[in-house]
Amino acid sequence: MENTDMKQIQWFPGHMAKTRRLIGANLKLVDAVTEIVDARAPLSSRNPEMNSMTRGKPRIVLLNKCDLADERATQLWINYFRKNGAEAIAVDCKSGKGLKSFLPAVKTKVLKELIEKRERGGMVGASVRLMIVGIPNVGKSSLINRLAGSKRAKVEDRPGVTRTKQWVKLDSNTELLDMPGVLWPKFEDQEAAIRLAFTGAISDDILDIETLAMKLLVYLKENYPQSLTERYKIEMDAEASGLELLEAIGKKRGMMIAGGEINTERAAITVLDEFRSGKLGRLTLELPPKE
Ligand code: G4P
């Protein structure tokens, strides 16, 4: 992908340092870290410093929005994370699908040794504490609401109340630490930033919307050509450029402006909206690196 017209994504070094400190300080209070990522782009939607920040704590990765991701690719990602020392499961926090296996996976896999050790020491049923981390928009609130439902105090919604860390009770002996700090995405890796922009996790305006849609169309042409032919009923030329694809879609949808020109901006908005809402099918934007 070309990076010529990328704008720098703004993030604040002060906030980053504060979040880093918060995670470091609270890590000693928990037994494991739950990391939530977007199943369509599991590496691009991770915080770049997560491994070093969580310093060898047992980890479980939740591949969220699996309803929007390619099932085959999600399985490859699950294998990838498991090979790299973390438990991983696919979940859909919008419908709740897959969440039933979350706590059993924590207790029988991620923290199996610790729980057995505690039991040997006579601490049967001792509380298990988890920290939840994830960059914005991956579905952290949806997850907590699904797991804790109405039990969760909505502190952040009350005006004038400073959002502090909260323990959310998940079952009789499991608590989840919801941290107030915002984790930054992989904004220095421009390809990762573009994938996050495709999903809508970071603002569209890192690139103009037409460039973004054209890059997505080229990726889909190369990886999921059927999703484009089925949705837009366009002829697919293997050599077609992003602009040609965008124009073909605009034309098919009758998106014209005065003078008979195609309204590529409207077409771009449509393509991105339809990708984000799953209308183009279940699509994944990156595969695990070859090992
Ligand atoms: P955050 O706390 O990590 O920032 O994310 P949040 O839960 O607010 O979720 C961000 C968006 O992603 C929300 O959509 C939410 O509904 C959606 N979402 C979360 N989990 C899933 C999932 O597993 N599948 C799908 N398809 N979507 C998911 P929104 O458009 O901001 O709001 P709304 O559609 O809920 O109104």
PDB file of N, CA and C in Angstrom, residues 35-91:
ATOM      1  N   GLU A  35      -7.169  -9.758  26.620  1.00  0.00           N
ATOM      2  CA  GLU A  35      -6.940  -8.742  25.598  1.00  0.00           C
ATOM      3  C   GLU A  35      -7.993  -8.901  24.515  1.00  0.00           C
ATOM      4  N   ILE A  36      -8.699  -7.819  24.237  1.00  0.00           N
ATOM      5  CA  ILE A  36      -9.732  -7.901  23.211  1.00  0.00           C
ATOM      6  C   ILE A  36      -9.236  -7.225  21.929  1.00  0.00           C
ATOM      7  N   VAL A  37      -9.333  -7.957  20.809  1.00  0.00           N
ATOM      8  CA  VAL A  37      -8.880  -7.431  19.517  1.00  0.00           C
ATOM      9  C   VAL A  37     -10.000  -7.632  18.494  1.00  0.00           C
ATOM     10  N   ASP A  38      -9.827  -7.006  17.333  1.00  0.00           N
ATOM     11  CA  ASP A  38     -10.802  -7.151  16.251  1.00  0.00           C
ATOM     12  C   ASP A  38     -10.396  -8.363  15.410  1.00  0.00           C
ATOM     13  N   ALA A  39     -11.287  -9.337  15.310  1.00  0.00           N
ATOM     14  CA  ALA A  39     -10.964 -10.577  14.588  1.00  0.00           C
ATOM     15  C   ALA A  39     -10.622 -10.323  13.119  1.00  0.00           C
ATOM     16  N   ARG A  40     -11.060  -9.183  12.575  1.00  0.00           N
ATOM     17  CA  ARG A  40     -10.752  -8.905  11.167  1.00  0.00           C
ATOM     18  C   ARG A  40      -9.314  -8.439  10.972  1.00  0.00           C
ATOM     19  N   ALA A  41      -8.695  -7.950  12.059  1.00  0.00           N
ATOM     20  CA  ALA A  41      -7.319  -7.448  11.972  1.00  0.00           C
ATOM     21  C   ALA A  41      -6.662  -7.613  13.346  1.00  0.00           C
ATOM     22  N   PRO A  42      -6.428  -8.858  13.741  1.00  0.00           N
ATOM     23  CA  PRO A  42      -6.007  -9.112  15.133  1.00  0.00           C
ATOM     24  C   PRO A  42      -4.667  -8.505  15.537  1.00  0.00           C
ATOM     25  N   LEU A  43      -3.740  -8.376  14.607  1.00  0.00           N
ATOM     26  CA  LEU A  43      -2.466  -7.755  15.003  1.00  0.00           C
ATOM     27  C   LEU A  43      -2.541  -6.246  14.891  1.00  0.00           C
ATOM     28  N   SER A  44      -3.186  -5.764  13.852  1.00  0.00           N
ATOM     29  CA  SER A  44      -3.289  -4.301  13.671  1.00  0.00           C
ATOM     30  C   SER A  44      -4.108  -3.670  14.792  1.00  0.00           C
ATOM     31  N   SER A  45      -5.028  -4.434  15.386  1.00  0.00           N
ATOM     32  CA  SER A  45      -5.867  -3.857  16.441  1.00  0.00           C
ATOM     33  C   SER A  45      -5.320  -4.126  17.843  1.00  0.00           C
ATOM     34  N   ARG A  46      -4.055  -4.564  17.899  1.00  0.00           N
ATOM     35  CA  ARG A  46      -3.430  -4.729  19.232  1.00  0.00           C
ATOM     36  C   ARG A  46      -2.649  -3.479  19.564  1.00  0.00           C
ATOM     37  N   ASN A  47      -2.544  -3.217  20.825  1.00  0.00           N
ATOM     38  CA  ASN A  47      -1.645  -2.158  21.235  1.00  0.00           C
ATOM     39  C   ASN A  47      -0.207  -2.652  21.006  1.00  0.00           C
ATOM     40  N   PRO A  48       0.634  -1.809  20.389  1.00  0.00           N
ATOM     41  CA  PRO A  48       1.978  -2.280  20.040  1.00  0.00           C
ATOM     42  C   PRO A  48       2.844  -2.678  21.236  1.00  0.00           C
ATOM     43  N   GLU A  49       2.526  -2.174  22.411  1.00  0.00           N
ATOM     44  CA  GLU A  49       3.376  -2.489  23.572  1.00  0.00           C
ATOM     45  C   GLU A  49       2.762  -3.516  24.519  1.00  0.00           C
ATOM     46  N   MET A  50       1.665  -4.150  24.051  1.00  0.00           N
ATOM     47  CA  MET A  50       0.933  -5.029  24.966  1.00  0.00           C
ATOM     48  C   MET A  50       1.806  -6.133  25.572  1.00  0.00           C
ATOM     49  N   ASN A  51       2.588  -6.794  24.722  1.00  0.00           N
ATOM     50  CA  ASN A  51       3.399  -7.900  25.261  1.00  0.00           C
ATOM     51  C   ASN A  51       4.362  -7.420  26.330  1.00  0.00           C
ATOM     52  N   SER A  52       5.033  -6.293  26.060  1.00  0.00           N
ATOM     53  CA  SER A  52       6.010  -5.843  27.053  1.00  0.00           C
ATOM     54  C   SER A  52       5.305  -5.260  28.280  1.00  0.00           C
ATOM     55  N   MET A  53       4.150  -4.618  28.078  1.00  0.00           N
ATOM     56  CA  MET A  53       3.455  -4.030  29.232  1.00  0.00           C
ATOM     57  C   MET A  53       2.897  -5.073  30.185  1.00  0.00           C
ATOM     58  N   THR A  54       2.484  -6.222  29.637  1.00  0.00           N
ATOM     59  CA  THR A  54       1.840  -7.213  30.513  1.00  0.00           C
ATOM     60  C   THR A  54       2.833  -8.261  31.019  1.00  0.00           C
ATOM     61  N   ARG A  55       4.065  -8.059  30.665  1.00  0.00           N
ATOM     62  CA  ARG A  55       5.201  -8.807  31.244  1.00  0.00           C
ATOM     63  C   ARG A  55       4.929 -10.241  31.710  1.00  0.00           C
ATOM     64  N   GLY A  56       4.632 -11.098  30.757  1.00  0.00           N
ATOM     65  CA  GLY A  56       4.554 -12.515  31.088  1.00  0.00           C
ATOM     66  C   GLY A  56       3.367 -12.968  31.929  1.00  0.00           C
ATOM     67  N   LYS A  57       2.357 -12.118  32.106  1.00  0.00           N
ATOM     68  CA  LYS A  57       1.126 -12.580  32.790  1.00  0.00           C
ATOM     69  C   LYS A  57       0.411 -13.570  31.866  1.00  0.00           C
ATOM     70  N   PRO A  58      -0.276 -14.579  32.424  1.00  0.00           N
ATOM     71  CA  PRO A  58      -1.082 -15.449  31.554  1.00  0.00           C
ATOM     72  C   PRO A  58      -2.092 -14.592  30.782  1.00  0.00           C
ATOM     73  N   ARG A  59      -2.300 -14.948  29.507  1.00  0.00           N
ATOM     74  CA  ARG A  59      -3.145 -14.092  28.668  1.00  0.00           C
ATOM     75  C   ARG A  59      -4.203 -14.879  27.912  1.00  0.00           C
ATOM     76  N   ILE A  60      -5.348 -14.240  27.719  1.00  0.00           N
ATOM     77  CA  ILE A  60      -6.354 -14.793  26.810  1.00  0.00           C
ATOM     78  C   ILE A  60      -6.732 -13.691  25.830  1.00  0.00           C
ATOM     79  N   VAL A  61      -6.724 -14.038  24.548  1.00  0.00           N
ATOM     80  CA  VAL A  61      -7.073 -13.072  23.511  1.00  0.00           C
ATOM     81  C   VAL A  61      -8.495 -13.367  23.044  1.00  0.00           C
ATOM     82  N   LEU A  62      -9.343 -12.351  23.086  1.00  0.00           N
ATOM     83  CA  LEU A  62     -10.698 -12.511  22.560  1.00  0.00           C
ATOM     84  C   LEU A  62     -10.737 -11.903  21.166  1.00  0.00           C
ATOM     85  N   LEU A  63     -10.968 -12.751  20.170  1.00  0.00           N
ATOM     86  CA  LEU A  63     -11.071 -12.264  18.791  1.00  0.00           C
ATOM     87  C   LEU A  63     -12.522 -11.839  18.609  1.00  0.00           C
ATOM     88  N   ASN A  64     -12.773 -10.551  18.859  1.00  0.00           N
ATOM     89  CA  ASN A  64     -14.157 -10.067  18.854  1.00  0.00           C
ATOM     90  C   ASN A  64     -14.600  -9.695  17.428  1.00  0.00           C
ATOM     91  N   LYS A  65     -15.889  -9.516  17.287  1.00  0.00           N
ATOM     92  CA  LYS A  65     -16.522  -9.218  15.987  1.00  0.00           C
ATOM     93  C   LYS A  65     -16.277 -10.372  15.028  1.00  0.00           C
ATOM     94  N   CYS A  66     -16.236 -11.591  15.580  1.00  0.00           N
ATOM     95  CA  CYS A  66     -15.975 -12.749  14.722  1.00  0.00           C
ATOM     96  C   CYS A  66     -17.126 -12.965  13.749  1.00  0.00           C
ATOM     97  N   ASP A  67     -18.286 -12.347  14.045  1.00  0.00           N
ATOM     98  CA  ASP A  67     -19.413 -12.435  13.106  1.00  0.00           C
ATOM     99  C   ASP A  67     -19.099 -11.719  11.795  1.00  0.00           C
ATOM    100  N   LEU A  68     -18.125 -10.802  11.816  1.00  0.00           N
ATOM    101  CA  LEU A  68     -17.781 -10.052  10.608  1.00  0.00           C
ATOM    102  C   LEU A  68     -16.548 -10.616   9.909  1.00  0.00           C
ATOM    103  N   ALA A  69     -15.844 -11.533  10.585  1.00  0.00           N
ATOM    104  CA  ALA A  69     -14.569 -12.025  10.060  1.00  0.00           C
ATOM    105  C   ALA A  69     -14.721 -13.364   9.350  1.00  0.00           C
ATOM    106  N   ASP A  70     -13.785 -13.636   8.470  1.00  0.00           N
ATOM    107  CA  ASP A  70     -13.707 -14.886   7.723  1.00  0.00           C
ATOM    108  C   ASP A  70     -13.407 -16.028   8.718  1.00  0.00           C
ATOM    109  N   GLU A  71     -14.309 -16.980   8.784  1.00  0.00           N
ATOM    110  CA  GLU A  71     -14.170 -18.041   9.806  1.00  0.00           C
ATOM    111  C   GLU A  71     -12.869 -18.832   9.694  1.00  0.00           C
ATOM    112  N   ARG A  72     -12.470 -19.074   8.436  1.00  0.00           N
ATOM    113  CA  ARG A  72     -11.237 -19.844   8.216  1.00  0.00           C
ATOM    114  C   ARG A  72     -10.039 -19.065   8.767  1.00  0.00           C
ATOM    115  N   ALA A  73     -10.030 -17.772   8.470  1.00  0.00           N
ATOM    116  CA  ALA A  73      -8.923 -16.924   8.935  1.00  0.00           C
ATOM    117  C   ALA A  73      -8.936 -16.834  10.462  1.00  0.00           C
ATOM    118  N   THR A  74     -10.119 -16.769  11.054  1.00  0.00           N
ATOM    119  CA  THR A  74     -10.202 -16.673  12.518  1.00  0.00           C
ATOM    120  C   THR A  74      -9.587 -17.915  13.157  1.00  0.00           C
ATOM    121  N   GLN A  75      -9.829 -19.074  12.538  1.00  0.00           N
ATOM    122  CA  GLN A  75      -9.228 -20.300  13.089  1.00  0.00           C
ATOM    123  C   GLN A  75      -7.704 -20.239  13.011  1.00  0.00           C
ATOM    124  N   LEU A  76      -7.190 -19.677  11.897  1.00  0.00           N
ATOM    125  CA  LEU A  76      -5.730 -19.538  11.769  1.00  0.00           C
ATOM    126  C   LEU A  76      -5.189 -18.622  12.861  1.00  0.00           C
ATOM    127  N   TRP A  77      -5.947 -17.567  13.167  1.00  0.00           N
ATOM    128  CA  TRP A  77      -5.518 -16.630  14.224  1.00  0.00           C
ATOM    129  C   TRP A  77      -5.545 -17.292  15.603  1.00  0.00           C
ATOM    130  N   ILE A  78      -6.574 -18.108  15.828  1.00  0.00           N
ATOM    131  CA  ILE A  78      -6.648 -18.802  17.123  1.00  0.00           C
ATOM    132  C   ILE A  78      -5.400 -19.686  17.273  1.00  0.00           C
ATOM    133  N   ASN A  79      -5.075 -20.420  16.198  1.00  0.00           N
ATOM    134  CA  ASN A  79      -3.879 -21.284  16.244  1.00  0.00           C
ATOM    135  C   ASN A  79      -2.624 -20.439  16.481  1.00  0.00           C
ATOM    136  N   TYR A  80      -2.574 -19.291  15.812  1.00  0.00           N
ATOM    137  CA  TYR A  80      -1.396 -18.424  15.929  1.00  0.00           C
ATOM    138  C   TYR A  80      -1.191 -17.962  17.376  1.00  0.00           C
ATOM    139  N   PHE A  81      -2.249 -17.459  18.009  1.00  0.00           N
ATOM    140  CA  PHE A  81      -2.098 -16.957  19.381  1.00  0.00           C
ATOM    141  C   PHE A  81      -1.760 -18.109  20.334  1.00  0.00           C
ATOM    142  N   ARG A  82      -2.395 -19.249  20.107  1.00  0.00           N
ATOM    143  CA  ARG A  82      -2.110 -20.392  20.996  1.00  0.00           C
ATOM    144  C   ARG A  82      -0.651 -20.816  20.877  1.00  0.00           C
ATOM    145  N   LYS A  83      -0.142 -20.795  19.646  1.00  0.00           N
ATOM    146  CA  LYS A  83       1.269 -21.149  19.433  1.00  0.00           C
ATOM    147  C   LYS A  83       2.189 -20.152  20.107  1.00  0.00           C
ATOM    148  N   ASN A  84       1.703 -18.924  20.242  1.00  0.00           N
ATOM    149  CA  ASN A  84       2.552 -17.878  20.816  1.00  0.00           C
ATOM    150  C   ASN A  84       2.271 -17.612  22.293  1.00  0.00           C
ATOM    151  N   GLY A  85       1.696 -18.599  22.941  1.00  0.00           N
ATOM    152  CA  GLY A  85       1.635 -18.540  24.403  1.00  0.00           C
ATOM    153  C   GLY A  85       0.390 -17.937  25.017  1.00  0.00           C
ATOM    154  N   ALA A  86      -0.631 -17.612  24.210  1.00  0.00           N
ATOM    155  CA  ALA A  86      -1.870 -17.082  24.799  1.00  0.00           C
ATOM    156  C   ALA A  86      -3.021 -18.005  24.418  1.00  0.00           C
ATOM    157  N   GLU A  87      -4.010 -18.115  25.278  1.00  0.00           N
ATOM    158  CA  GLU A  87      -5.239 -18.802  24.880  1.00  0.00           C
ATOM    159  C   GLU A  87      -5.991 -17.820  23.979  1.00  0.00           C
ATOM    160  N   ALA A  88      -6.781 -18.328  23.049  1.00  0.00           N
ATOM    161  CA  ALA A  88      -7.539 -17.431  22.172  1.00  0.00           C
ATOM    162  C   ALA A  88      -8.894 -18.049  21.875  1.00  0.00           C
ATOM    163  N   ILE A  89      -9.930 -17.202  21.875  1.00  0.00           N
ATOM    164  CA  ILE A  89     -11.249 -17.679  21.460  1.00  0.00           C
ATOM    165  C   ILE A  89     -11.934 -16.608  20.617  1.00  0.00           C
ATOM    166  N   ALA A  90     -12.829 -17.069  19.731  1.00  0.00           N
ATOM    167  CA  ALA A  90     -13.572 -16.143  18.879  1.00  0.00           C
ATOM    168  C   ALA A  90     -14.878 -15.786  19.579  1.00  0.00           C
ATOM    169  N   VAL A  91     -15.196 -14.503  19.616  1.00  0.00           N
ATOM    170  CA  VAL A  91     -16.443 -14.079  20.259  1.00  0.00           C
ATOM    171  C   VAL A  91     -17.154 -13.018  19.418  1.00  0.00           C
TER     172      VAL A  91
END
